[in-house]
mmCIF file of C-alpha atoms in Angstrom:
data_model
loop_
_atom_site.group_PDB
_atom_site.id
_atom_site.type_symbol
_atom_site.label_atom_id
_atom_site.label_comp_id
_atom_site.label_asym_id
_atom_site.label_seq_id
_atom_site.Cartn_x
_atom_site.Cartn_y
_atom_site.Cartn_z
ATOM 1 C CA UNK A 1 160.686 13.223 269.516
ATOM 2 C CA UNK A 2 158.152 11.561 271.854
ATOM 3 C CA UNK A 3 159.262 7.982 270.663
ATOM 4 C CA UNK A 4 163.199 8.629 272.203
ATOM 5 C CA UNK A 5 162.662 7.488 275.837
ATOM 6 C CA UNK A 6 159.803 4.706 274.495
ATOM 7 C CA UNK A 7 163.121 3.324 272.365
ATOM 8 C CA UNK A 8 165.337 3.498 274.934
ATOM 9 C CA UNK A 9 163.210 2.116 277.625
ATOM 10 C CA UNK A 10 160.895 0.263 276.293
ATOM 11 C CA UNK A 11 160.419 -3.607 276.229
ATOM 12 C CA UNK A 12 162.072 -4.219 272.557
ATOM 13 C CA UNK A 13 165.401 -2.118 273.949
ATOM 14 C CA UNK A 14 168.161 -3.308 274.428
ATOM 15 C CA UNK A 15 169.384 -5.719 271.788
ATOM 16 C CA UNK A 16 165.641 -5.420 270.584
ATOM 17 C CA UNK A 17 164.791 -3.555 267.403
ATOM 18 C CA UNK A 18 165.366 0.305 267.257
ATOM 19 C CA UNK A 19 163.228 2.913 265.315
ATOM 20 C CA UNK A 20 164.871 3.477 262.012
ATOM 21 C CA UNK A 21 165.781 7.335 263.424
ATOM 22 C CA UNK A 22 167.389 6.032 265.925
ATOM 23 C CA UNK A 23 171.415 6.858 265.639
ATOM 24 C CA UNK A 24 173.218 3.585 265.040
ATOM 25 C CA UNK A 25 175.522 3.806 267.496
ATOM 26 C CA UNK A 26 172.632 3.264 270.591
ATOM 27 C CA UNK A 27 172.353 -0.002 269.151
ATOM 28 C CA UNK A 28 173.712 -2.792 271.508
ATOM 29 C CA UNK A 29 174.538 0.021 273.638
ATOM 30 C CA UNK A 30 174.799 -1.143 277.912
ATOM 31 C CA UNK A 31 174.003 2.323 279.069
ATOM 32 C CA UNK A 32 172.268 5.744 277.870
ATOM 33 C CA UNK A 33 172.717 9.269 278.559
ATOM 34 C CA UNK A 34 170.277 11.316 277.018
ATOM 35 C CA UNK A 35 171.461 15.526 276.754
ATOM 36 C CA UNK A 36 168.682 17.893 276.474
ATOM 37 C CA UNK A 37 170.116 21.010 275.075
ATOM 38 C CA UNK A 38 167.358 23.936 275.389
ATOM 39 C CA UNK A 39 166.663 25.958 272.315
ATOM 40 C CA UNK A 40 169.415 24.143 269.810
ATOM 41 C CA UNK A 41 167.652 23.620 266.646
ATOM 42 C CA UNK A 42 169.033 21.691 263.617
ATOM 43 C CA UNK A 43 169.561 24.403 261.488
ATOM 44 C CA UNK A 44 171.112 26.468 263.899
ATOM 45 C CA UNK A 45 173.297 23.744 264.766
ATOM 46 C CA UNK A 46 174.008 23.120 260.920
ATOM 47 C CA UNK A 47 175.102 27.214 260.675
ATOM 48 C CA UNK A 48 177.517 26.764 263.316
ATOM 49 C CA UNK A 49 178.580 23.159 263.436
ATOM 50 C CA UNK A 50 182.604 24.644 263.320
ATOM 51 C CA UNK A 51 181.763 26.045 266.795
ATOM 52 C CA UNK A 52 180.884 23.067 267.766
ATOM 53 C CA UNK A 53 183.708 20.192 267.532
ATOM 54 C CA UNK A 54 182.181 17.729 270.128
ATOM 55 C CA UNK A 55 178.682 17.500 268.850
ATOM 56 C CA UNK A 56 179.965 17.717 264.857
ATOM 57 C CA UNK A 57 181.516 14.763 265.832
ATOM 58 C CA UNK A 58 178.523 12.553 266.795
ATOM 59 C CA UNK A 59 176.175 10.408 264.508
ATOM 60 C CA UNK A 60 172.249 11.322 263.624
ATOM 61 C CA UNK A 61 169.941 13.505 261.979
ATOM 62 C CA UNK A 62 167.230 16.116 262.410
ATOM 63 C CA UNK A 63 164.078 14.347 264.069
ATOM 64 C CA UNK A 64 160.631 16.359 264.383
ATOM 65 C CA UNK A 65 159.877 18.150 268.122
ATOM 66 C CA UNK A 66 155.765 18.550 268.602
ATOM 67 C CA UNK A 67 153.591 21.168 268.745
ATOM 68 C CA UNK A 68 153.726 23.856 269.740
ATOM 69 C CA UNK A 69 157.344 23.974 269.468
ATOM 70 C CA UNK A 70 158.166 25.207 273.189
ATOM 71 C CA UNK A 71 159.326 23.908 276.349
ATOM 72 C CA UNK A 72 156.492 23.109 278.508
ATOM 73 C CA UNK A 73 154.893 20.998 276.243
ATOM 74 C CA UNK A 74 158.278 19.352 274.252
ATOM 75 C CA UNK A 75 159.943 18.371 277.526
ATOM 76 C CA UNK A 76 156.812 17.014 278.383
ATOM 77 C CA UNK A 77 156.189 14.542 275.320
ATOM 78 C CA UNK A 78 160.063 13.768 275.829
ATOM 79 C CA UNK A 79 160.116 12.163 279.192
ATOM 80 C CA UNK A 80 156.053 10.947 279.126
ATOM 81 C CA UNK A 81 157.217 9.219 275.438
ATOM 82 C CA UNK A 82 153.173 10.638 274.915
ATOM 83 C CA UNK A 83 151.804 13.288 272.119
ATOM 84 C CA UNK A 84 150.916 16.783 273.610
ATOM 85 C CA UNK A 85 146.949 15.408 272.930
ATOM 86 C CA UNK A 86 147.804 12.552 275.454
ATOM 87 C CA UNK A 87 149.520 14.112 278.188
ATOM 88 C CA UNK A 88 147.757 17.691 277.780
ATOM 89 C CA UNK A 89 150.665 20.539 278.324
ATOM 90 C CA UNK A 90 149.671 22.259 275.217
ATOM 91 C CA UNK A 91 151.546 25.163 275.530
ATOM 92 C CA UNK A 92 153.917 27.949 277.337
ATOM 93 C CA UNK A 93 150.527 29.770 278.715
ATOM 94 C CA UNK A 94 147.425 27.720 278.516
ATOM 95 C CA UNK A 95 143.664 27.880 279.738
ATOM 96 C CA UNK A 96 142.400 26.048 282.874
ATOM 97 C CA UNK A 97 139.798 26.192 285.248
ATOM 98 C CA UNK A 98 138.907 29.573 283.581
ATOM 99 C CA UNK A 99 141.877 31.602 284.001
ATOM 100 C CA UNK A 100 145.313 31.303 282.264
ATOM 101 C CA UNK A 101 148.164 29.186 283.226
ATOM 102 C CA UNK A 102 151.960 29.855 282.826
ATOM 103 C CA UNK A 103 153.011 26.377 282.558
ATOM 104 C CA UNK A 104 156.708 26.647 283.067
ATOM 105 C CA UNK A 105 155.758 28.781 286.395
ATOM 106 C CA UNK A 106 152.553 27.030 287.317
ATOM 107 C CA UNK A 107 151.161 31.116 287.875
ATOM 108 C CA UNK A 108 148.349 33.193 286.756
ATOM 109 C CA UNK A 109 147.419 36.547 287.024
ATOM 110 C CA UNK A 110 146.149 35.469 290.649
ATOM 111 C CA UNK A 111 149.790 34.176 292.058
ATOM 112 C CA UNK A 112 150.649 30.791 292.298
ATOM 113 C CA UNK A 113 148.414 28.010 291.278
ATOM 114 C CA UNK A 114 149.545 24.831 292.669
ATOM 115 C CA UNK A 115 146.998 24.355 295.441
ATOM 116 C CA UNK A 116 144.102 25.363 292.944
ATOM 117 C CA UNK A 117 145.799 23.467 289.581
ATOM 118 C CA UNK A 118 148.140 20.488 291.461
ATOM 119 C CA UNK A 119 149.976 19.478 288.485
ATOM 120 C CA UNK A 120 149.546 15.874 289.045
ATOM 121 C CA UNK A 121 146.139 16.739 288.605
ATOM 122 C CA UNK A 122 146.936 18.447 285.482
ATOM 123 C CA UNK A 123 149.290 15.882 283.724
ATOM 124 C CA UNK A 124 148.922 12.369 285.090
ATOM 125 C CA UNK A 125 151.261 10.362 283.452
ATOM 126 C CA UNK A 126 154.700 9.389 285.040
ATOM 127 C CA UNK A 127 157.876 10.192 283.251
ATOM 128 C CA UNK A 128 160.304 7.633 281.893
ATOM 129 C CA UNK A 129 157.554 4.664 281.914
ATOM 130 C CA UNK A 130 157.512 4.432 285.203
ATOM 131 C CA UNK A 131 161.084 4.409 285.718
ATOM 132 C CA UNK A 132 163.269 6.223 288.421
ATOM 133 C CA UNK A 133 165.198 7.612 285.733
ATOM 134 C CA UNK A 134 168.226 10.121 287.434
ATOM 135 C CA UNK A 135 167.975 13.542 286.699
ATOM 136 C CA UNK A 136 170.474 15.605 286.067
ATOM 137 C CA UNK A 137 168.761 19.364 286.334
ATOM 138 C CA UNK A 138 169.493 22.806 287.842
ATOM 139 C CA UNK A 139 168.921 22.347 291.674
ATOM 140 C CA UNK A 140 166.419 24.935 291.300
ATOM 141 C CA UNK A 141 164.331 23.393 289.200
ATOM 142 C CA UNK A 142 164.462 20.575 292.034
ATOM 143 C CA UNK A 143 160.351 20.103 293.424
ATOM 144 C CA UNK A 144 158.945 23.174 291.054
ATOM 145 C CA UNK A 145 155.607 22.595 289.805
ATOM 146 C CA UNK A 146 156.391 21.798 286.023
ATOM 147 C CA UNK A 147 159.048 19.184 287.328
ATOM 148 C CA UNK A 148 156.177 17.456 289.250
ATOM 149 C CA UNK A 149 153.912 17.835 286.097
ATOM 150 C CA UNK A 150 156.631 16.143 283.606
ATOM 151 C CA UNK A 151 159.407 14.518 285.571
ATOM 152 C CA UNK A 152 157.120 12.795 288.419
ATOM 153 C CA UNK A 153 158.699 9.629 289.483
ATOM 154 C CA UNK A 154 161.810 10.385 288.867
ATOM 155 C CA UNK A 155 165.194 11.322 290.887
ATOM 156 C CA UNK A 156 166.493 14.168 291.135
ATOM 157 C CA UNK A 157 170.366 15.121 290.851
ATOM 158 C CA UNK A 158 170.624 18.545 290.758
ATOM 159 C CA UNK A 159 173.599 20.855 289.785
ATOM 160 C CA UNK A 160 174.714 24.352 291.194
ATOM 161 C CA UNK A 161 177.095 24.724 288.566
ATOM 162 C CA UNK A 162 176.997 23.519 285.471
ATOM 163 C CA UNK A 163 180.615 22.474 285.264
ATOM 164 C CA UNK A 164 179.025 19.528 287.411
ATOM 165 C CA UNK A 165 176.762 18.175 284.737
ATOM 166 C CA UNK A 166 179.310 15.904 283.126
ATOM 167 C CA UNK A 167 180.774 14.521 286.738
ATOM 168 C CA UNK A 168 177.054 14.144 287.793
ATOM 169 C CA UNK A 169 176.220 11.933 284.710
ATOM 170 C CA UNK A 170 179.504 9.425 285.319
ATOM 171 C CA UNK A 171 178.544 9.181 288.733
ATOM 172 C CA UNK A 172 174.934 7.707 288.104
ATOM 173 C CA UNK A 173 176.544 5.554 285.049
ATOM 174 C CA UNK A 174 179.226 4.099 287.836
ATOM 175 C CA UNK A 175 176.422 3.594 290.391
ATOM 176 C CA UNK A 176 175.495 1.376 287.247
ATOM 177 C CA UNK A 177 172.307 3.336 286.222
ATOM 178 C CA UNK A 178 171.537 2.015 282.797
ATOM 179 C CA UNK A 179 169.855 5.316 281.603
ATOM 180 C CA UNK A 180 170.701 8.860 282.633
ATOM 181 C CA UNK A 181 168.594 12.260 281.328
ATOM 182 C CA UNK A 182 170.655 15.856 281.920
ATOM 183 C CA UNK A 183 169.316 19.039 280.879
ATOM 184 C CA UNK A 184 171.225 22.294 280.213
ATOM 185 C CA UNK A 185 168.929 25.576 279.046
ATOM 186 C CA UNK A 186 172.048 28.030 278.662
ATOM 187 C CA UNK A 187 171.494 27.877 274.847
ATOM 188 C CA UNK A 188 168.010 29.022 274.880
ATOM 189 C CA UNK A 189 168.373 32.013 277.135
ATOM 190 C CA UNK A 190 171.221 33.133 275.406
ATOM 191 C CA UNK A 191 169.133 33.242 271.828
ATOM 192 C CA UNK A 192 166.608 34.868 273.954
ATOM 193 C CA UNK A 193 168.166 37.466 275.380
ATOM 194 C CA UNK A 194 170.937 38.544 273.036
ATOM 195 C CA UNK A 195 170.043 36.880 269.684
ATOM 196 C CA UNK A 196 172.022 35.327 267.141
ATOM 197 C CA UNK A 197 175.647 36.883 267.271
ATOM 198 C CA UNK A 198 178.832 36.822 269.495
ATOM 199 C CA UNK A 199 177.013 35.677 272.592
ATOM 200 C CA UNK A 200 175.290 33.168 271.013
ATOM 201 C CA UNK A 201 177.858 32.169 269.456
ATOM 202 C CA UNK A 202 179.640 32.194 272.809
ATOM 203 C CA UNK A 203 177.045 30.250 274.410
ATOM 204 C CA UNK A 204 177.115 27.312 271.654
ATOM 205 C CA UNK A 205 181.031 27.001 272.486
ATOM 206 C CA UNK A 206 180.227 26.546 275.752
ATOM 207 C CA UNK A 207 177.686 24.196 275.456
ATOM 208 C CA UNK A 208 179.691 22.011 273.014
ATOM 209 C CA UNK A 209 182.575 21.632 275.826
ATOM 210 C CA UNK A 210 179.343 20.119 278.193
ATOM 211 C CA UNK A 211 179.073 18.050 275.388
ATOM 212 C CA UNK A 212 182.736 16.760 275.109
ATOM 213 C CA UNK A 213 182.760 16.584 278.797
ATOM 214 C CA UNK A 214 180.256 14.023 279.048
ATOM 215 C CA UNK A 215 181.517 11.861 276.015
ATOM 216 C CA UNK A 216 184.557 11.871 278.267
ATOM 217 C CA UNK A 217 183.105 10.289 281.068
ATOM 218 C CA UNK A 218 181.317 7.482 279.091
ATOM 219 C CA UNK A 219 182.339 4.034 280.276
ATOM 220 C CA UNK A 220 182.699 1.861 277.706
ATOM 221 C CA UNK A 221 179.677 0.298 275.738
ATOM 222 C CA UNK A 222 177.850 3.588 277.059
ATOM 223 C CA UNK A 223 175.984 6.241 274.584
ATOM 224 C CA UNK A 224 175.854 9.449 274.659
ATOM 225 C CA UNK A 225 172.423 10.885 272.816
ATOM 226 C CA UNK A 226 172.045 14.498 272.273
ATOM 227 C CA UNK A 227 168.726 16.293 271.406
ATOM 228 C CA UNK A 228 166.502 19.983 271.393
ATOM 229 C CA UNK A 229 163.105 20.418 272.745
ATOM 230 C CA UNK A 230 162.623 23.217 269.957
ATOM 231 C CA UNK A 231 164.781 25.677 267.366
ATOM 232 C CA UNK A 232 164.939 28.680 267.228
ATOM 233 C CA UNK A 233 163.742 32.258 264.960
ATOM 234 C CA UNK A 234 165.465 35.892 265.043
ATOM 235 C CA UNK A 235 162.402 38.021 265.634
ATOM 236 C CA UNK A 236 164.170 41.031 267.294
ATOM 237 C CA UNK A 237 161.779 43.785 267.813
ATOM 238 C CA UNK A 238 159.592 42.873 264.558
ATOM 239 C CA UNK A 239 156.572 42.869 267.193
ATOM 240 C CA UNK A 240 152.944 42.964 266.119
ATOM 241 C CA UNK A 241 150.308 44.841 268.187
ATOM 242 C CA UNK A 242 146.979 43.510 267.238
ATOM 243 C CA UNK A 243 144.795 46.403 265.458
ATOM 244 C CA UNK A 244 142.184 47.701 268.441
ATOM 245 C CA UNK A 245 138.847 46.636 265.884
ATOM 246 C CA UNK A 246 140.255 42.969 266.453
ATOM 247 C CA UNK A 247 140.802 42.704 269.807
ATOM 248 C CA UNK A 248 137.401 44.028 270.420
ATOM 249 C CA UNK A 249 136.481 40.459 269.567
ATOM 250 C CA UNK A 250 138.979 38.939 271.991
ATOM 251 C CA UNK A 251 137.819 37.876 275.536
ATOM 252 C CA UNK A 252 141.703 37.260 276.272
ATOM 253 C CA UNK A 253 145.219 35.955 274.662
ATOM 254 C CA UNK A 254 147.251 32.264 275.971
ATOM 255 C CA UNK A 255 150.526 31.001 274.095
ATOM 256 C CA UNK A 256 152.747 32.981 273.192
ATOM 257 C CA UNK A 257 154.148 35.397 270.697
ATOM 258 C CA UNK A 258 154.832 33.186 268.084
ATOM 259 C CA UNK A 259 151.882 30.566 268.644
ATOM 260 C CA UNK A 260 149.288 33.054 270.174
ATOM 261 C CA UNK A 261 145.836 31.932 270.561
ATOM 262 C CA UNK A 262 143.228 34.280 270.741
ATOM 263 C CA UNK A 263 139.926 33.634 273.470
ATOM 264 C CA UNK A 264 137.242 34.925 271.062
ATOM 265 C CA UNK A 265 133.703 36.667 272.916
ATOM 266 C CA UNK A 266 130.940 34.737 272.916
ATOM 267 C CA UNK A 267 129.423 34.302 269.314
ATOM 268 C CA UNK A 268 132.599 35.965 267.451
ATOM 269 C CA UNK A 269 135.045 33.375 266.372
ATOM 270 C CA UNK A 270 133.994 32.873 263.046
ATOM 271 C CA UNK A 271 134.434 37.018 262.663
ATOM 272 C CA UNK A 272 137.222 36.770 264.629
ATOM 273 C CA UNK A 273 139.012 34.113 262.255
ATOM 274 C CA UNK A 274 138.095 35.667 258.838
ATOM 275 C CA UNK A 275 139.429 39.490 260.162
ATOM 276 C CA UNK A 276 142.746 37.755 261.536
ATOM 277 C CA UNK A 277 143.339 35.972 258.306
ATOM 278 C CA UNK A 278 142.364 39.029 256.306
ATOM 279 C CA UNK A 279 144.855 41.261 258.147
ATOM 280 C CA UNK A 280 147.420 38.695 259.323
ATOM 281 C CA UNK A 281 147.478 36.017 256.826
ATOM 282 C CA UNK A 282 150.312 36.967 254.750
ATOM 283 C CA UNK A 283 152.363 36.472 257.907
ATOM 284 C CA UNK A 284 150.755 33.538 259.482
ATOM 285 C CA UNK A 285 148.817 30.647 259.324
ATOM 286 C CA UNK A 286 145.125 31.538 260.957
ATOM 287 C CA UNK A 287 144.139 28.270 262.237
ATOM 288 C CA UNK A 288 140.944 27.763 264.495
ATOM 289 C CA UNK A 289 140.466 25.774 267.167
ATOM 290 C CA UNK A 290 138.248 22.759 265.843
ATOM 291 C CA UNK A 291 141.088 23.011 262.620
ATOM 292 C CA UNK A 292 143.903 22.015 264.915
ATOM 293 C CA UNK A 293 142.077 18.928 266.111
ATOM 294 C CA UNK A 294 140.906 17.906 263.045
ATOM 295 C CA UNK A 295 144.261 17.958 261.449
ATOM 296 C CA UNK A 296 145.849 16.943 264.217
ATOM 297 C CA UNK A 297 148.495 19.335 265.258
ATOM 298 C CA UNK A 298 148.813 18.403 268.582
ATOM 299 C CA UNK A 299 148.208 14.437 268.707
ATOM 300 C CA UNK A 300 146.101 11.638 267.214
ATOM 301 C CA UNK A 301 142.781 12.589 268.910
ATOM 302 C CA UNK A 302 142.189 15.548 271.375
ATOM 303 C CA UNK A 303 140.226 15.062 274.427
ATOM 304 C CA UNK A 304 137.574 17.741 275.412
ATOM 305 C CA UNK A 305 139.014 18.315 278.443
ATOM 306 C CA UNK A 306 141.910 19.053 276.771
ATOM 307 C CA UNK A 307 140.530 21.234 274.160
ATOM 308 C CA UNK A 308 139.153 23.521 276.405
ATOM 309 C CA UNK A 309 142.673 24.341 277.337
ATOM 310 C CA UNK A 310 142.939 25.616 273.872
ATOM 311 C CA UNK A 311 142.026 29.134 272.360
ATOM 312 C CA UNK A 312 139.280 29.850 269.322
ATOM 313 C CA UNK A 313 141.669 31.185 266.761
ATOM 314 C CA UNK A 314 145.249 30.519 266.728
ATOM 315 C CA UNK A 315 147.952 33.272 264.682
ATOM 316 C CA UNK A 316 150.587 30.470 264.022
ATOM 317 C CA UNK A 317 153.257 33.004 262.364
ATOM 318 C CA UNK A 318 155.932 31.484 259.606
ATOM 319 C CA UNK A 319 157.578 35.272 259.232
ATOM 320 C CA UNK A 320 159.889 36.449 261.684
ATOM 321 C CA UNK A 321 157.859 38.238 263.911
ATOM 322 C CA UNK A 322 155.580 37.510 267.136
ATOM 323 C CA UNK A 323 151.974 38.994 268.288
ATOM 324 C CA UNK A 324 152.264 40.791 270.842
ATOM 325 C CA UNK A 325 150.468 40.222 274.232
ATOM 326 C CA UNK A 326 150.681 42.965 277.299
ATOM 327 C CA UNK A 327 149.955 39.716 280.056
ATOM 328 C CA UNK A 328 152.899 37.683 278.185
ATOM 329 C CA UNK A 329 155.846 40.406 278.760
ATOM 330 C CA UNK A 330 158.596 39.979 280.687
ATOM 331 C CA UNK A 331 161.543 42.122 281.993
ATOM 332 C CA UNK A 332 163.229 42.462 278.317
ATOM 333 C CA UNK A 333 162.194 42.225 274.724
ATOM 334 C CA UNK A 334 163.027 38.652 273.307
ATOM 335 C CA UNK A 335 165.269 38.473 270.266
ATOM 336 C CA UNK A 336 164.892 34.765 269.346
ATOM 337 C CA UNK A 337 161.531 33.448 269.613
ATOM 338 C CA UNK A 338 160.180 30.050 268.957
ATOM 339 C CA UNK A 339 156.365 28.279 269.230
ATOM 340 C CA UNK A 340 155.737 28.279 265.247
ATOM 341 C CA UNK A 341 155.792 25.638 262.803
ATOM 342 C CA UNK A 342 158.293 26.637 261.013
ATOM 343 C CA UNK A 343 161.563 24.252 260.082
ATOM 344 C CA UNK A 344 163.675 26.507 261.976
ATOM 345 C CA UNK A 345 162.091 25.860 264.898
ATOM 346 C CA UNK A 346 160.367 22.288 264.489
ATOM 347 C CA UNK A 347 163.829 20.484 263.885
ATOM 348 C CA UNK A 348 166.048 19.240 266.123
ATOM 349 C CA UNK A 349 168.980 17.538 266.207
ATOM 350 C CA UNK A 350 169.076 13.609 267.177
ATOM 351 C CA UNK A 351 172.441 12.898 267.691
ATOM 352 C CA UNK A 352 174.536 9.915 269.511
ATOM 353 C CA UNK A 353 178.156 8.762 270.030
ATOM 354 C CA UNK A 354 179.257 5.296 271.553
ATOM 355 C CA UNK A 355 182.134 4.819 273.895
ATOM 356 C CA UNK A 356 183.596 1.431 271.907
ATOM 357 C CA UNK A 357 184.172 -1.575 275.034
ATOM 358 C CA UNK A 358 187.296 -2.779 275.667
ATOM 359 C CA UNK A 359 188.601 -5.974 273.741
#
């Protein structure tokens, strides 16, 4: 996933040589539009490809997203073209400067944080190389503290309603803007909030006529590319409340439900790790902190700095369920969930479609 906007706007683009997962049809392309739909993982698009005429019709494959598989940190490594190790969002709700951070909110349990964390500060690297790449994005998302932390450098274009998205992205491709990013999160709140059933089903319609909209507006010798920052996983109320003994251990909790990491007391991670995997290991993977890094999970090489962002033991679940945290609740239980490992939620779709030039 980090490697789309390096291909498209790097220095061999362009008539230059394309990754081998790159969909044929960018290739010799004059312009690029790259569609970030929220939450639309490739097996979830696979079970209801008939809902979805526009995007069934486009080229690609499944590509990999990063860990952990959520927003904050996958939009990130999308528009920095950087690992989560390099540019250092690792997460929905991560430690820093001793308390913890909500990272698509820039909050903590002490308010708003962007005086005391600014988020150039936090992530330092521009978006899009470098490049004043047009964003199409809710207007309210439009000088929020995670859009300075991952889009920084770019422009803004933002839309009220969404029927705008498509008209927004022809109007930056006739300005003659040679790449274009859009984002549309209706999919993702919808699996949140209501699951997989009629109204997500609903939703995916919906989203699918975005798609055909903007294919629509494509001049010609203009692609459209279409991608997910994460999947998705049916959890439903199949919550786990960590037993009392084992949070005795825990100083406090960061990520979330389905990627939790637990802040162990001085002295107890070791403990800490061998009761989790004793009692949870049948329903997830009990990683520690040092494993991550040395396998890698998050990046080639982890800096301190970053680490330190990072709990002692992490429940990493691959059954349908999430660990339950009372500082990471919201107004309603979440159905879908995502943050895990698992294929459901670590493949997305890559997917393009040219508009052939006239002859």
């Amino acid at each position: 996933m980090r490697g789309i906007v390096p291909a498209l706007l790097g220095p061999a683009t362009w008539n230059g040589t394309l990754p081998a997962w790159m969909p044929e049809p960018v290739s010799g392309a004059d312009q690029a539009v790259l569609l970030i739909l929220d939450g639309l993982g490739w097996e979830q698009l696979l079970d209801h490809r008939h809902l979805m005429p526009a995007l069934d019709s486009m080229t690609g494959d499944a590509i990999t997203t990063v860990a952990p598989t959520t927003t904050a940190t996958a939009l990130s490594s999308i528009a920095t073209g950087l690992t989560p190790s390099e540019h250092g969002l690792l997460g929905y709700r991560m430690m820093l400067g001793g308390e913890v951070l909500n990272v698509l909110r820039w909050v903590s349990g002490n308010g708003d944080r962007r005086r005391v964390h600014p988020p150039r500060d936090i992530q330092r690297f521009p978006a899009f190389l470098g490049y004043a790449v047009p964003v199409v994005s809710p207007s309210e998302l439009q000088g929020s503290a995670f859009t300075e932390a991952h889009l920084r450098g770019s422009r803004p274009v933002g839309y009220r309603a969404v029927s705008a998205i498509a008209l927004q992205v022809g109007e930056q491709l006739a300005a003659g803007e040679r790449f274009v990013y859009a984002y549309y999160g209706g999919i993702d709140k919808t699996a949140h909030e209501r699951g997989f059933g009629p109204y997500y089903e609903a939703e995916l319609r919906y989203a699918d006529r975005i798609v055909a909209d903007c294919i629509d507006i494509l001049p010609p010798g203009a692609v459209l590319l279409v991608t997910a920052d994460h999947g998705q996983v049916e959890v439903g109320d199949r919550t786990i409340y960590p037993d009392a003994d084992l949070l005795a251990l825990v100083e406090r909790q960061s990520g979330e439900g389905r990627f939790r990491w637990w802040h162990a007391k001085s002295g107890a991670t070791d403990e800490l790790a061998a009761a989790a995997a004793e009692r949870y290991g049948e329903m997830a993977w009990i990683v520690t902190r040092q494993q991550v890094i040395d396998e890698h999970w998050f990046g080639p090489s982890l800096p301190a700095p970053f680490a330190s962002r990072l709990g002692d033991v992490a429940l990493v679940t691959h059954a349908p369920v999430s660990f339950f945290d009372p500082a990471d609740s919201g107004p309603y239980e979440l159905v879908c969930r995502h943050g895990s490992m698992t294929p459901a939620e670590v493949l997305v779709p890559l997917l393009a479609i040219r508009k052939e030039a006239s002859r």
